[in-house]
Amino acid sequence: MKRKTGWLAMGFVMLAGAALQGCSSTSKGKNDGTAKSDTARSIAHYFSEGTTKQMTPDADGFIRRWLLLEPISKPNRGNTVFTDSYLRKAFDTLYFPNQFTVLPKDGEKVKVGPQELSWHALESKNFNVKLFRFAYGLRKEYYGVLFWSVTIVNSPQEMKNVRMAVGSNSASMWWLNGKEAAFLSGDRRMVMDDVVSSRLTLNKGKNIIRGVVINGPGMSDFCVRFLDENGAPIKDLTISYE
């Protein structure tokens, strides 16, 4: 009886060891798979490369063609510091030459302190431009950063009493033809038309939009469109990089 019990105990130990080894191998396989998939970081799911093909706002009037600068490092303690005074100082700071006047080219580089950053001409596959995915896919910093964006909207005629409607995550500031149009303060989530500007005029021909979005520890994106005086999206525009 003692010998039989001993053999049973030994068998149990051997089975338990095999089971643990199997679990360990399975877990390791899953971890390796996750690590492997995590290395395939890309912006292709969210953006297409910019082209010279004529492009208009989408069916809801959102602008999807942008020049995006790789993120500028802007460490902060968290989104709670995004007060109006903090944001205006952060957005008004000159990070690179001709920041408020330059019309960048795809692939053009700028120096921001020790960083060398590139501009990317891209077309968003979503109505909201996913900045976090842009940075993550390019293996750049995505928390504690500033994102600069530029695009050109061409109007077939002068349009008065239009409004720029913006949503962003987190805070942001937007300029039309060099003048401040919208300021989205505080720690906020992206909601379409979250802030609507006062009445503006789109010039006949070229109009330049610039925007800067700050991100703390979280996701980041934005959406922009123009509304006419009746609140309807304006789609009779073309969008270009130059």
Coordinates of N, CA and C in Angstrom, one line a residue:
M1 N 0.8 -1.2 0.0 CA 0.0 0.0 0.0 C 0.9 1.2 0.0
K2 N 1.9 1.3 0.9 CA 2.8 2.4 0.9 C 3.5 2.6 -0.4
R3 N 4.0 1.5 -1.0 CA 4.7 1.6 -2.3 C 3.7 2.1 -3.4
K4 N 2.4 1.7 -3.4 CA 1.5 2.2 -4.4 C 1.2 3.7 -4.2
T5 N 1.1 4.1 -2.9 CA 0.8 5.5 -2.7 C 2.0 6.3 -3.2
G6 N 3.2 5.8 -2.9 CA 4.4 6.6 -3.3 C 4.5 6.7 -4.8
W7 N 4.1 5.6 -5.6 CA 4.1 5.8 -7.1 C 3.1 6.8 -7.5
L8 N 1.9 6.8 -6.9 CA 0.9 7.7 -7.2 C 1.3 9.2 -7.0
A9 N 2.0 9.4 -5.9 CA 2.5 10.8 -5.6 C 3.5 11.2 -6.6
M10 N 4.4 10.3 -6.9 CA 5.5 10.6 -7.9 C 4.8 10.9 -9.3
G11 N 3.8 10.2 -9.6 CA 3.2 10.4 -10.9 C 2.5 11.8 -11.0
F12 N 1.9 12.1 -9.8 CA 1.2 13.4 -9.7 C 2.2 14.6 -9.9
V13 N 3.3 14.5 -9.3 CA 4.4 15.5 -9.3 C 4.8 15.6 -10.8
M14 N 5.1 14.5 -11.5 CA 5.5 14.5 -12.8 C 4.5 15.2 -13.8
L15 N 3.2 14.8 -13.6 CA 2.2 15.4 -14.4 C 2.0 16.9 -14.2
A16 N 2.2 17.3 -12.9 CA 2.1 18.7 -12.5 C 3.2 19.5 -13.2
G17 N 4.4 18.9 -13.1 CA 5.5 19.6 -13.7 C 5.4 19.8 -15.2
A18 N 4.8 18.7 -15.9 CA 4.6 18.8 -17.3 C 3.6 19.9 -17.7
A19 N 2.5 19.9 -16.8 CA 1.5 20.9 -17.1 C 2.1 22.3 -16.9
L20 N 2.9 22.6 -15.9 CA 3.5 23.9 -15.7 C 4.4 24.3 -16.8
Q21 N 5.1 23.3 -17.3 CA 6.0 23.5 -18.4 C 5.2 23.9 -19.7
G22 N 4.1 23.2 -19.9 CA 3.3 23.5 -21.0 C 2.7 24.9 -20.9
C23 N 2.2 25.3 -19.7 CA 1.7 26.6 -19.5 C 2.8 27.7 -19.8
S24 N 4.0 27.4 -19.3 CA 5.1 28.3 -19.5 C 5.4 28.5 -20.9
S25 N 5.4 27.4 -21.7 CA 5.6 27.5 -23.1 C 4.5 28.3 -23.9
T26 N 3.3 28.0 -23.5 CA 2.2 28.7 -24.1 C 2.2 30.2 -23.8
S27 N 2.5 30.6 -22.6 CA 2.6 32.0 -22.2 C 3.7 32.6 -23.0
K28 N 4.8 32.0 -23.1 CA 6.0 32.5 -23.8 C 5.6 32.7 -25.2
G29 N 4.9 31.8 -25.8 CA 4.5 31.9 -27.2 C 3.7 33.2 -27.4
K30 N 2.7 33.4 -26.5 CA 1.8 34.5 -26.6 C 2.6 35.8 -26.5
N31 N 3.5 35.9 -25.5 CA 4.3 37.1 -25.3 C 5.1 37.4 -26.5
D32 N 5.8 36.3 -27.1 CA 6.6 36.5 -28.3 C 5.7 37.0 -29.4
G33 N 4.5 36.5 -29.6 CA 3.6 36.9 -30.6 C 3.2 38.4 -30.5
T34 N 2.9 38.8 -29.2 CA 2.6 40.2 -29.0 C 3.7 41.1 -29.3
A35 N 4.9 40.7 -28.9 CA 6.1 41.5 -29.1 C 6.3 41.7 -30.6
K36 N 6.1 40.6 -31.3 CA 6.4 40.6 -32.8 C 5.4 41.5 -33.5
S37 N 4.1 41.4 -33.1 CA 3.1 42.3 -33.7 C 3.3 43.7 -33.4
D38 N 3.8 44.0 -32.2 CA 4.1 45.4 -31.7 C 5.2 46.0 -32.5
T39 N 6.0 45.2 -33.1 CA 7.1 45.8 -33.9 C 6.6 46.3 -35.3
A40 N 5.4 45.9 -35.7 CA 4.9 46.3 -37.0 C 4.1 47.6 -36.9
R41 N 4.8 48.6 -36.3 CA 4.1 49.9 -36.1 C 4.1 50.7 -37.4
S42 N 2.9 51.2 -37.8 CA 2.8 51.9 -39.1 C 1.7 52.9 -39.0
I43 N 1.7 53.9 -39.9 CA 0.6 54.9 -40.0 C -0.3 54.5 -41.1
A44 N 0.0 53.4 -41.8 CA -0.8 53.1 -43.0 C -2.3 52.9 -42.8
H45 N -2.6 52.4 -41.6 CA -4.1 52.2 -41.3 C -4.8 53.5 -41.1
Y46 N -4.2 54.5 -40.8 CA -4.8 55.8 -40.5 C -4.6 56.9 -41.5
F47 N -3.5 56.8 -42.3 CA -3.1 57.8 -43.3 C -2.7 57.2 -44.6
S48 N -2.9 58.0 -45.7 CA -2.3 57.7 -47.0 C -1.2 58.8 -47.3
E49 N -0.3 58.5 -48.1 CA 0.7 59.5 -48.5 C 0.1 60.6 -49.3
G50 N 0.5 61.8 -49.1 CA -0.1 62.9 -49.8 C 0.2 62.8 -51.3
T51 N -0.8 63.3 -52.1 CA -0.6 63.3 -53.5 C -1.0 64.7 -54.1
T52 N -0.8 64.9 -55.4 CA -1.1 66.1 -56.0 C -2.6 66.1 -56.6
K53 N -3.2 65.0 -56.4 CA -4.6 64.8 -56.9 C -5.5 65.8 -56.3
Q54 N -6.4 66.4 -57.0 CA -7.4 67.4 -56.4 C -8.2 66.7 -55.3
M55 N -8.3 67.4 -54.2 CA -9.0 66.9 -53.1 C -9.9 68.0 -52.5
T56 N -11.1 67.6 -52.1 CA -12.1 68.5 -51.5 C -12.4 68.0 -50.1
P57 N -13.0 68.8 -49.3 CA -13.5 68.2 -48.0 C -14.4 67.0 -48.2
D58 N -14.5 66.2 -47.2 CA -15.3 65.0 -47.3 C -16.8 65.3 -47.3
A59 N -17.6 64.3 -47.3 CA -19.0 64.5 -47.4 C -19.6 65.3 -46.3
D60 N -18.9 65.4 -45.1 CA -19.4 66.2 -44.0 C -18.6 67.5 -43.9
G61 N -17.7 67.8 -44.9 CA -17.0 69.0 -44.9 C -15.7 69.0 -44.2
F62 N -15.2 67.9 -43.6 CA -14.0 67.8 -42.9 C -12.8 67.8 -43.8
I63 N -11.7 68.5 -43.3 CA -10.5 68.6 -44.1 C -9.6 67.5 -43.7
R64 N -9.1 66.7 -44.7 CA -8.4 65.5 -44.4 C -6.9 65.5 -44.9
R65 N -6.6 66.6 -45.6 CA -5.2 66.7 -46.2 C -4.4 67.7 -45.3
W66 N -3.3 67.2 -44.8 CA -2.5 68.0 -43.8 C -1.0 67.7 -44.0
L67 N -0.2 68.8 -43.7 CA 1.2 68.6 -43.4 C 1.3 68.5 -41.9
L68 N 1.9 67.4 -41.4 CA 2.0 67.2 -40.0 C 3.5 67.2 -39.7
L69 N 3.9 67.9 -38.6 CA 5.3 67.9 -38.2 C 5.4 66.8 -37.1
E70 N 6.5 66.0 -37.1 CA 6.7 65.1 -36.1 C 6.7 65.8 -34.7
P71 N 6.2 65.1 -33.7 CA 5.9 65.7 -32.4 C 7.1 66.4 -31.7
I72 N 6.9 67.6 -31.2 CA 7.9 68.4 -30.5 C 7.7 68.0 -29.0
S73 N 8.9 67.6 -28.4 CA 8.8 67.2 -27.0 C 8.4 68.4 -26.1
K74 N 7.4 68.2 -25.3 CA 6.9 69.2 -24.4 C 6.4 68.5 -23.1
P75 N 7.4 68.0 -22.3 CA 7.0 67.3 -21.0 C 6.1 68.2 -20.1
N76 N 5.2 67.5 -19.5 CA 4.4 68.2 -18.5 C 3.9 67.2 -17.5
R77 N 3.5 67.7 -16.3 CA 3.1 66.8 -15.2 C 1.8 66.1 -15.4
G78 N 1.0 66.5 -16.4 CA -0.3 65.9 -16.7 C -1.2 67.0 -17.3
N79 N -2.4 66.6 -17.7 CA -3.3 67.5 -18.4 C -3.9 68.5 -17.5
T80 N -3.7 68.4 -16.2 CA -4.3 69.4 -15.3 C -3.6 70.7 -15.4
V81 N -2.4 70.8 -16.0 CA -1.7 72.0 -16.1 C -2.1 72.8 -17.3
F82 N -3.1 72.3 -18.1 CA -3.5 73.0 -19.3 C -4.5 74.2 -19.0
T83 N -4.0 75.1 -18.3 CA -4.8 76.4 -18.0 C -4.6 77.3 -19.2
D84 N -5.4 78.3 -19.3 CA -5.3 79.2 -20.5 C -4.0 79.8 -20.6
S85 N -3.4 80.3 -19.4 CA -2.1 81.0 -19.4 C -1.0 80.0 -19.8
Y86 N -1.0 78.8 -19.3 CA 0.0 77.8 -19.7 C -0.1 77.5 -21.2
L87 N -1.3 77.3 -21.7 CA -1.4 77.0 -23.1 C -1.0 78.1 -24.0
R88 N -1.4 79.3 -23.7 CA -1.1 80.4 -24.6 C 0.5 80.6 -24.7
K89 N 1.1 80.4 -23.5 CA 2.6 80.5 -23.5 C 3.2 79.4 -24.3
A90 N 2.6 78.2 -24.2 CA 3.2 77.0 -24.9 C 2.9 77.2 -26.4
F91 N 1.8 77.7 -26.8 CA 1.4 77.8 -28.2 C 2.1 79.0 -28.9
D92 N 2.4 80.1 -28.1 CA 3.1 81.3 -28.7 C 4.6 81.1 -28.7
T93 N 5.2 80.1 -28.0 CA 6.6 80.0 -28.0 C 7.1 79.6 -29.4
L94 N 8.2 80.2 -29.8 CA 8.8 79.9 -31.1 C 9.7 78.7 -31.0
Y95 N 9.3 77.6 -31.6 CA 10.0 76.3 -31.5 C 11.0 76.1 -32.7
F96 N 10.6 76.7 -33.8 CA 11.5 76.5 -35.0 C 11.3 77.8 -35.9
P97 N 12.3 78.1 -36.8 CA 12.2 79.3 -37.6 C 11.0 79.4 -38.4
N98 N 10.4 80.6 -38.5 CA 9.3 80.9 -39.4 C 8.1 80.0 -39.1
Q99 N 8.0 79.7 -37.8 CA 6.9 78.8 -37.3 C 5.5 79.3 -37.8
F100 N 5.2 80.6 -37.8 CA 3.9 81.0 -38.0 C 3.7 81.5 -39.5
T101 N 4.7 81.3 -40.3 CA 4.6 81.8 -41.7 C 5.1 80.7 -42.7
V102 N 5.8 79.7 -42.3 CA 6.4 78.8 -43.2 C 5.3 77.9 -43.9
L103 N 5.5 77.6 -45.2 CA 4.7 76.6 -45.9 C 5.6 75.5 -46.2
P104 N 5.6 74.5 -45.3 CA 6.6 73.4 -45.4 C 6.3 72.5 -46.6
K105 N 7.4 71.7 -46.9 CA 7.3 70.7 -48.0 C 7.4 69.4 -47.3
D106 N 6.8 68.4 -48.0 CA 6.9 67.0 -47.5 C 8.4 66.6 -47.4
G107 N 8.8 66.1 -46.2 CA 10.1 65.6 -46.0 C 11.1 66.7 -45.5
E108 N 10.6 68.0 -45.5 CA 11.5 69.1 -45.0 C 11.7 68.9 -43.5
K109 N 12.9 69.2 -43.1 CA 13.3 69.0 -41.7 C 13.5 70.4 -41.0
V110 N 13.2 70.4 -39.7 CA 13.4 71.5 -38.9 C 14.1 71.1 -37.6
K111 N 14.9 72.0 -37.0 CA 15.5 71.7 -35.7 C 14.7 72.4 -34.6
V112 N 14.4 71.6 -33.6 CA 13.8 72.1 -32.4 C 14.6 71.6 -31.2
G113 N 15.5 72.5 -30.8 CA 16.5 72.1 -29.7 C 17.3 71.0 -30.3
P114 N 17.5 69.9 -29.5 CA 18.3 68.8 -30.0 C 17.5 67.9 -31.0
Q115 N 16.2 68.1 -31.2 CA 15.4 67.3 -32.1 C 15.5 67.8 -33.6
E116 N 15.6 66.8 -34.5 CA 15.5 67.1 -35.9 C 14.2 66.4 -36.3
L117 N 13.2 67.2 -36.8 CA 11.9 66.7 -37.1 C 11.6 66.9 -38.5
S118 N 10.7 66.0 -39.1 CA 10.4 66.1 -40.5 C 8.9 66.4 -40.6
W119 N 8.5 67.1 -41.7 CA 7.2 67.3 -42.1 C 6.7 66.1 -43.0
H120 N 5.4 65.8 -42.8 CA 4.9 64.7 -43.6 C 3.6 65.1 -44.2
A121 N 3.5 65.0 -45.6 CA 2.3 65.3 -46.3 C 1.4 64.1 -46.3
L122 N 0.3 64.2 -45.6 CA -0.6 63.0 -45.4 C -2.1 63.3 -45.7
E123 N -2.8 62.3 -45.9 CA -4.2 62.4 -46.1 C -4.9 61.4 -45.1
S124 N -5.7 61.9 -44.2 CA -6.3 61.1 -43.2 C -7.4 60.2 -43.7
K125 N -7.4 59.0 -43.3 CA -8.5 58.1 -43.7 C -9.7 58.2 -42.8
N126 N -9.6 59.0 -41.8 CA -10.8 59.3 -40.9 C -11.1 60.8 -40.9
F127 N -12.3 61.2 -40.6 CA -12.6 62.6 -40.5 C -11.7 63.3 -39.4
N128 N -11.4 62.6 -38.4 CA -10.5 63.1 -37.4 C -9.1 62.6 -37.6
V129 N -8.1 63.5 -37.5 CA -6.7 63.3 -37.8 C -6.1 62.7 -36.6
K130 N -5.7 61.5 -36.6 CA -5.3 60.7 -35.4 C -3.8 61.0 -35.1
L131 N -3.5 62.0 -34.3 CA -2.1 62.4 -34.1 C -1.4 61.4 -33.3
F132 N -2.0 60.8 -32.3 CA -1.4 59.7 -31.5 C -0.9 58.6 -32.4
R133 N -1.7 58.2 -33.3 CA -1.4 57.1 -34.2 C -0.3 57.5 -35.2
F134 N -0.3 58.8 -35.6 CA 0.8 59.3 -36.4 C 2.1 59.2 -35.7
A135 N 2.2 59.7 -34.4 CA 3.5 59.6 -33.7 C 3.8 58.2 -33.4
Y136 N 2.9 57.4 -32.9 CA 3.2 56.0 -32.5 C 3.6 55.2 -33.7
G137 N 3.0 55.4 -34.9 CA 3.3 54.6 -36.1 C 4.7 55.0 -36.6
L138 N 5.2 56.2 -36.3 CA 6.5 56.6 -36.8 C 7.6 56.4 -35.7
R139 N 7.2 55.8 -34.6 CA 8.1 55.5 -33.5 C 8.7 56.8 -32.9
K140 N 7.8 57.8 -32.7 CA 8.2 59.1 -32.1 C 7.5 59.2 -30.8
E141 N 7.9 60.2 -30.0 CA 7.2 60.5 -28.7 C 5.8 60.7 -29.0
Y142 N 4.9 60.2 -28.1 CA 3.5 60.5 -28.3 C 2.8 61.0 -27.0
Y143 N 3.5 61.0 -25.9 CA 3.0 61.6 -24.7 C 3.9 62.9 -24.3
G144 N 3.3 63.9 -23.8 CA 4.1 65.1 -23.5 C 4.7 65.8 -24.7
V145 N 3.8 66.1 -25.7 CA 4.3 66.6 -27.0 C 3.4 67.7 -27.5
L146 N 3.9 68.4 -28.5 CA 3.1 69.3 -29.3 C 3.1 68.8 -30.8
F147 N 1.9 68.9 -31.4 CA 1.8 68.6 -32.8 C 1.5 69.9 -33.6
W148 N 2.3 70.2 -34.6 CA 2.0 71.3 -35.5 C 1.4 70.8 -36.9
S149 N 0.5 71.5 -37.4 CA -0.2 71.1 -38.6 C -0.4 72.3 -39.5
V150 N -0.4 72.1 -40.8 CA -0.6 73.2 -41.8 C -1.3 72.6 -43.0
T151 N -2.3 73.3 -43.5 CA -2.9 73.0 -44.8 C -3.3 74.2 -45.5
I152 N -3.6 74.1 -46.8 CA -4.1 75.2 -47.6 C -5.4 74.9 -48.2
V153 N -6.4 75.8 -48.0 CA -7.7 75.7 -48.5 C -7.9 76.7 -49.6
N154 N -8.3 76.3 -50.8 CA -8.5 77.2 -51.9 C -10.0 77.3 -52.1
S155 N -10.4 78.6 -52.1 CA -11.9 78.9 -52.3 C -12.1 79.5 -53.7
P156 N -13.2 79.1 -54.3 CA -13.4 79.6 -55.7 C -13.9 81.1 -55.7
Q157 N -14.3 81.6 -54.5 CA -14.7 83.0 -54.4 C -14.6 83.4 -52.9
E158 N -14.7 84.7 -52.7 CA -14.6 85.2 -51.3 C -15.9 84.7 -50.6
M159 N -15.7 84.2 -49.4 CA -16.8 83.7 -48.6 C -16.8 84.4 -47.2
K160 N -17.8 85.2 -47.0 CA -17.9 85.9 -45.7 C -18.8 85.2 -44.7
N161 N -18.6 85.6 -43.5 CA -19.5 85.0 -42.4 C -19.4 83.5 -42.3
V162 N -18.3 82.9 -42.6 CA -18.1 81.5 -42.3 C -17.5 81.3 -40.9
R163 N -17.6 80.1 -40.5 CA -17.0 79.8 -39.1 C -16.1 78.5 -39.2
M164 N -15.0 78.6 -38.5 CA -14.1 77.4 -38.4 C -14.6 76.6 -37.2
A165 N -14.9 75.3 -37.5 CA -15.4 74.4 -36.4 C -14.4 73.4 -36.1
V166 N -13.9 73.3 -34.8 CA -12.8 72.5 -34.5 C -13.1 71.6 -33.3
G167 N -12.6 70.4 -33.3 CA -12.6 69.5 -32.1 C -11.2 69.0 -31.9
S168 N -10.7 68.9 -30.7 CA -9.4 68.3 -30.5 C -9.2 67.6 -29.1
N169 N -8.3 66.8 -29.1 CA -7.9 66.1 -27.9 C -6.4 66.1 -27.8
S170 N -5.7 66.9 -26.9 CA -6.3 67.7 -25.9 C -6.5 69.2 -26.4
A171 N -5.9 70.1 -25.7 CA -6.1 71.5 -26.1 C -5.4 71.9 -27.4
S172 N -5.9 72.9 -28.0 CA -5.3 73.3 -29.3 C -5.6 74.8 -29.6
M173 N -4.8 75.3 -30.6 CA -5.1 76.7 -31.1 C -5.0 76.6 -32.6
W174 N -5.8 77.5 -33.3 CA -5.9 77.4 -34.8 C -5.9 78.8 -35.3
W175 N -5.2 79.0 -36.4 CA -5.1 80.3 -37.1 C -5.6 80.2 -38.6
L176 N -6.2 81.2 -39.0 CA -6.6 81.3 -40.4 C -5.9 82.5 -41.0
N177 N -5.1 82.3 -42.0 CA -4.4 83.4 -42.7 C -3.7 84.3 -41.7
G178 N -3.0 83.7 -40.7 CA -2.2 84.4 -39.7 C -2.9 85.0 -38.5
K179 N -4.2 84.9 -38.5 CA -5.0 85.4 -37.3 C -5.6 84.3 -36.5
E180 N -5.6 84.4 -35.2 CA -6.2 83.4 -34.4 C -7.7 83.2 -34.6
A181 N -8.1 82.0 -34.8 CA -9.5 81.7 -35.2 C -10.2 80.9 -34.1
A182 N -9.5 80.0 -33.4 CA -10.1 79.1 -32.4 C -9.1 78.7 -31.4
F183 N -9.5 78.7 -30.1 CA -8.7 78.3 -29.0 C -9.5 77.3 -28.2
L184 N -9.0 76.1 -28.1 CA -9.6 75.1 -27.3 C -8.8 74.8 -26.1
S185 N -9.3 75.2 -24.9 CA -8.4 75.1 -23.7 C -8.8 73.9 -22.8
G186 N -7.9 73.7 -21.8 CA -8.2 72.7 -20.9 C -8.0 71.3 -21.4
D187 N -8.2 70.3 -20.5 CA -8.1 68.9 -20.8 C -9.4 68.4 -21.4
R188 N -9.4 68.1 -22.7 CA -10.7 67.9 -23.3 C -10.6 66.7 -24.3
R189 N -11.7 66.0 -24.5 CA -11.8 65.0 -25.5 C -12.2 65.6 -26.9
M190 N -11.9 64.9 -27.9 CA -12.3 65.3 -29.3 C -13.7 65.2 -29.5
V191 N -14.4 66.3 -29.8 CA -15.8 66.3 -30.2 C -16.0 67.2 -31.4
M192 N -16.6 66.7 -32.4 CA -16.7 67.5 -33.6 C -17.4 68.8 -33.3
D193 N -16.9 69.9 -33.9 CA -17.5 71.3 -33.7 C -17.6 71.7 -32.3
D194 N -16.6 71.2 -31.5 CA -16.6 71.5 -30.1 C -16.5 73.0 -29.8
V195 N -15.6 73.7 -30.6 CA -15.5 75.1 -30.6 C -15.7 75.7 -32.0
V196 N -16.5 76.7 -32.1 CA -16.8 77.3 -33.4 C -16.3 78.8 -33.3
S197 N -15.6 79.2 -34.3 CA -15.0 80.5 -34.3 C -16.0 81.6 -34.5
S198 N -15.6 82.8 -34.3 CA -16.5 84.0 -34.7 C -16.5 84.0 -36.2
R199 N -17.3 84.9 -36.7 CA -17.4 85.0 -38.2 C -16.1 85.4 -38.9
L200 N -15.8 84.6 -39.9 CA -14.5 84.8 -40.6 C -14.8 85.0 -42.1
T201 N -13.7 85.4 -42.8 CA -13.8 85.5 -44.3 C -12.8 84.6 -44.9
L202 N -13.2 83.7 -45.8 CA -12.3 82.9 -46.7 C -12.0 83.7 -47.9
N203 N -10.8 84.0 -48.2 CA -10.4 84.8 -49.3 C -10.6 83.9 -50.6
K204 N -10.8 84.6 -51.7 CA -10.8 83.9 -53.0 C -9.4 83.4 -53.2
G205 N -9.2 82.2 -53.6 CA -7.9 81.6 -53.7 C -7.4 81.0 -52.5
K206 N -6.1 81.2 -52.2 CA -5.4 80.5 -51.1 C -5.8 81.0 -49.7
N207 N -6.0 80.1 -48.8 CA -6.2 80.4 -47.4 C -5.4 79.4 -46.6
I208 N -4.6 79.8 -45.6 CA -3.7 79.0 -44.9 C -4.2 78.7 -43.5
I209 N -4.3 77.4 -43.1 CA -4.7 77.0 -41.8 C -3.5 76.5 -41.1
R210 N -3.3 76.9 -39.9 CA -2.3 76.4 -39.0 C -2.9 76.0 -37.7
G211 N -2.4 74.9 -37.1 CA -2.9 74.4 -35.9 C -1.8 73.8 -35.0
V212 N -2.0 73.9 -33.7 CA -1.1 73.2 -32.8 C -1.9 72.5 -31.7
V213 N -1.6 71.3 -31.5 CA -2.3 70.5 -30.5 C -1.3 70.0 -29.5
I214 N -1.7 70.1 -28.2 CA -0.8 69.6 -27.1 C -1.4 68.3 -26.6
N215 N -0.5 67.4 -26.2 CA -0.9 66.1 -25.7 C -0.1 65.8 -24.4
G216 N -0.9 65.4 -23.4 CA -0.2 64.9 -22.1 C -0.2 63.4 -22.2
P217 N -0.6 62.7 -21.1 CA -0.6 61.3 -21.1 C -2.0 60.7 -21.6
G218 N -2.1 60.7 -22.9 CA -3.4 60.2 -23.4 C -3.4 60.2 -25.0
M219 N -4.6 59.9 -25.5 CA -4.7 60.0 -27.0 C -4.8 61.4 -27.5
S220 N -4.6 61.6 -28.8 CA -4.6 62.9 -29.4 C -5.1 62.8 -30.8
D221 N -6.0 63.7 -31.2 CA -6.5 63.9 -32.5 C -7.2 65.2 -32.7
F222 N -7.6 65.5 -33.9 CA -8.4 66.7 -34.2 C -9.2 66.6 -35.4
C223 N -10.2 67.5 -35.5 CA -11.0 67.6 -36.8 C -11.3 69.0 -37.0
V224 N -11.3 69.4 -38.3 CA -11.6 70.8 -38.7 C -12.5 70.9 -39.9
R225 N -13.4 71.8 -39.9 CA -14.2 72.0 -41.1 C -14.7 73.5 -41.0
F226 N -15.3 74.0 -42.1 CA -15.9 75.3 -42.2 C -17.4 75.2 -42.3
L227 N -18.1 76.0 -41.6 CA -19.5 76.1 -41.7 C -20.0 77.4 -42.3
D228 N -21.0 77.4 -43.1 CA -21.5 78.6 -43.6 C -22.4 79.3 -42.6
E229 N -23.0 80.5 -43.0 CA -23.7 81.3 -42.0 C -25.0 80.6 -41.5
N230 N -25.4 79.5 -42.2 CA -26.6 78.8 -41.8 C -26.2 77.5 -41.0
G231 N -24.9 77.3 -40.8 CA -24.4 76.2 -40.1 C -24.2 74.9 -40.9
A232 N -24.3 75.0 -42.2 CA -24.1 73.9 -43.1 C -22.6 73.8 -43.4
P233 N -22.0 72.5 -43.5 CA -20.6 72.4 -43.9 C -20.3 72.9 -45.3
I234 N -19.2 73.6 -45.4 CA -18.8 74.1 -46.7 C -17.9 73.1 -47.4
K235 N -18.3 72.6 -48.6 CA -17.6 71.6 -49.3 C -17.0 72.1 -50.7
D236 N -17.4 73.3 -51.1 CA -17.0 73.8 -52.3 C -15.6 74.4 -52.2
L237 N -14.6 73.6 -51.8 CA -13.2 74.0 -51.6 C -12.3 73.0 -52.1
T238 N -11.1 73.3 -52.4 CA -10.1 72.3 -52.7 C -8.9 72.5 -51.7
I239 N -8.3 71.4 -51.4 CA -7.3 71.4 -50.3 C -5.9 71.0 -51.0
S240 N -4.9 71.7 -50.7 CA -3.6 71.5 -51.3 C -2.5 71.7 -50.3
Y241 N -1.3 71.3 -50.7 CA -0.1 71.5 -49.9 C 0.7 72.7 -50.3
E242 N 0.3 73.4 -51.3 CA 1.1 74.6 -51.8 C 0.2 75.5 -52.5

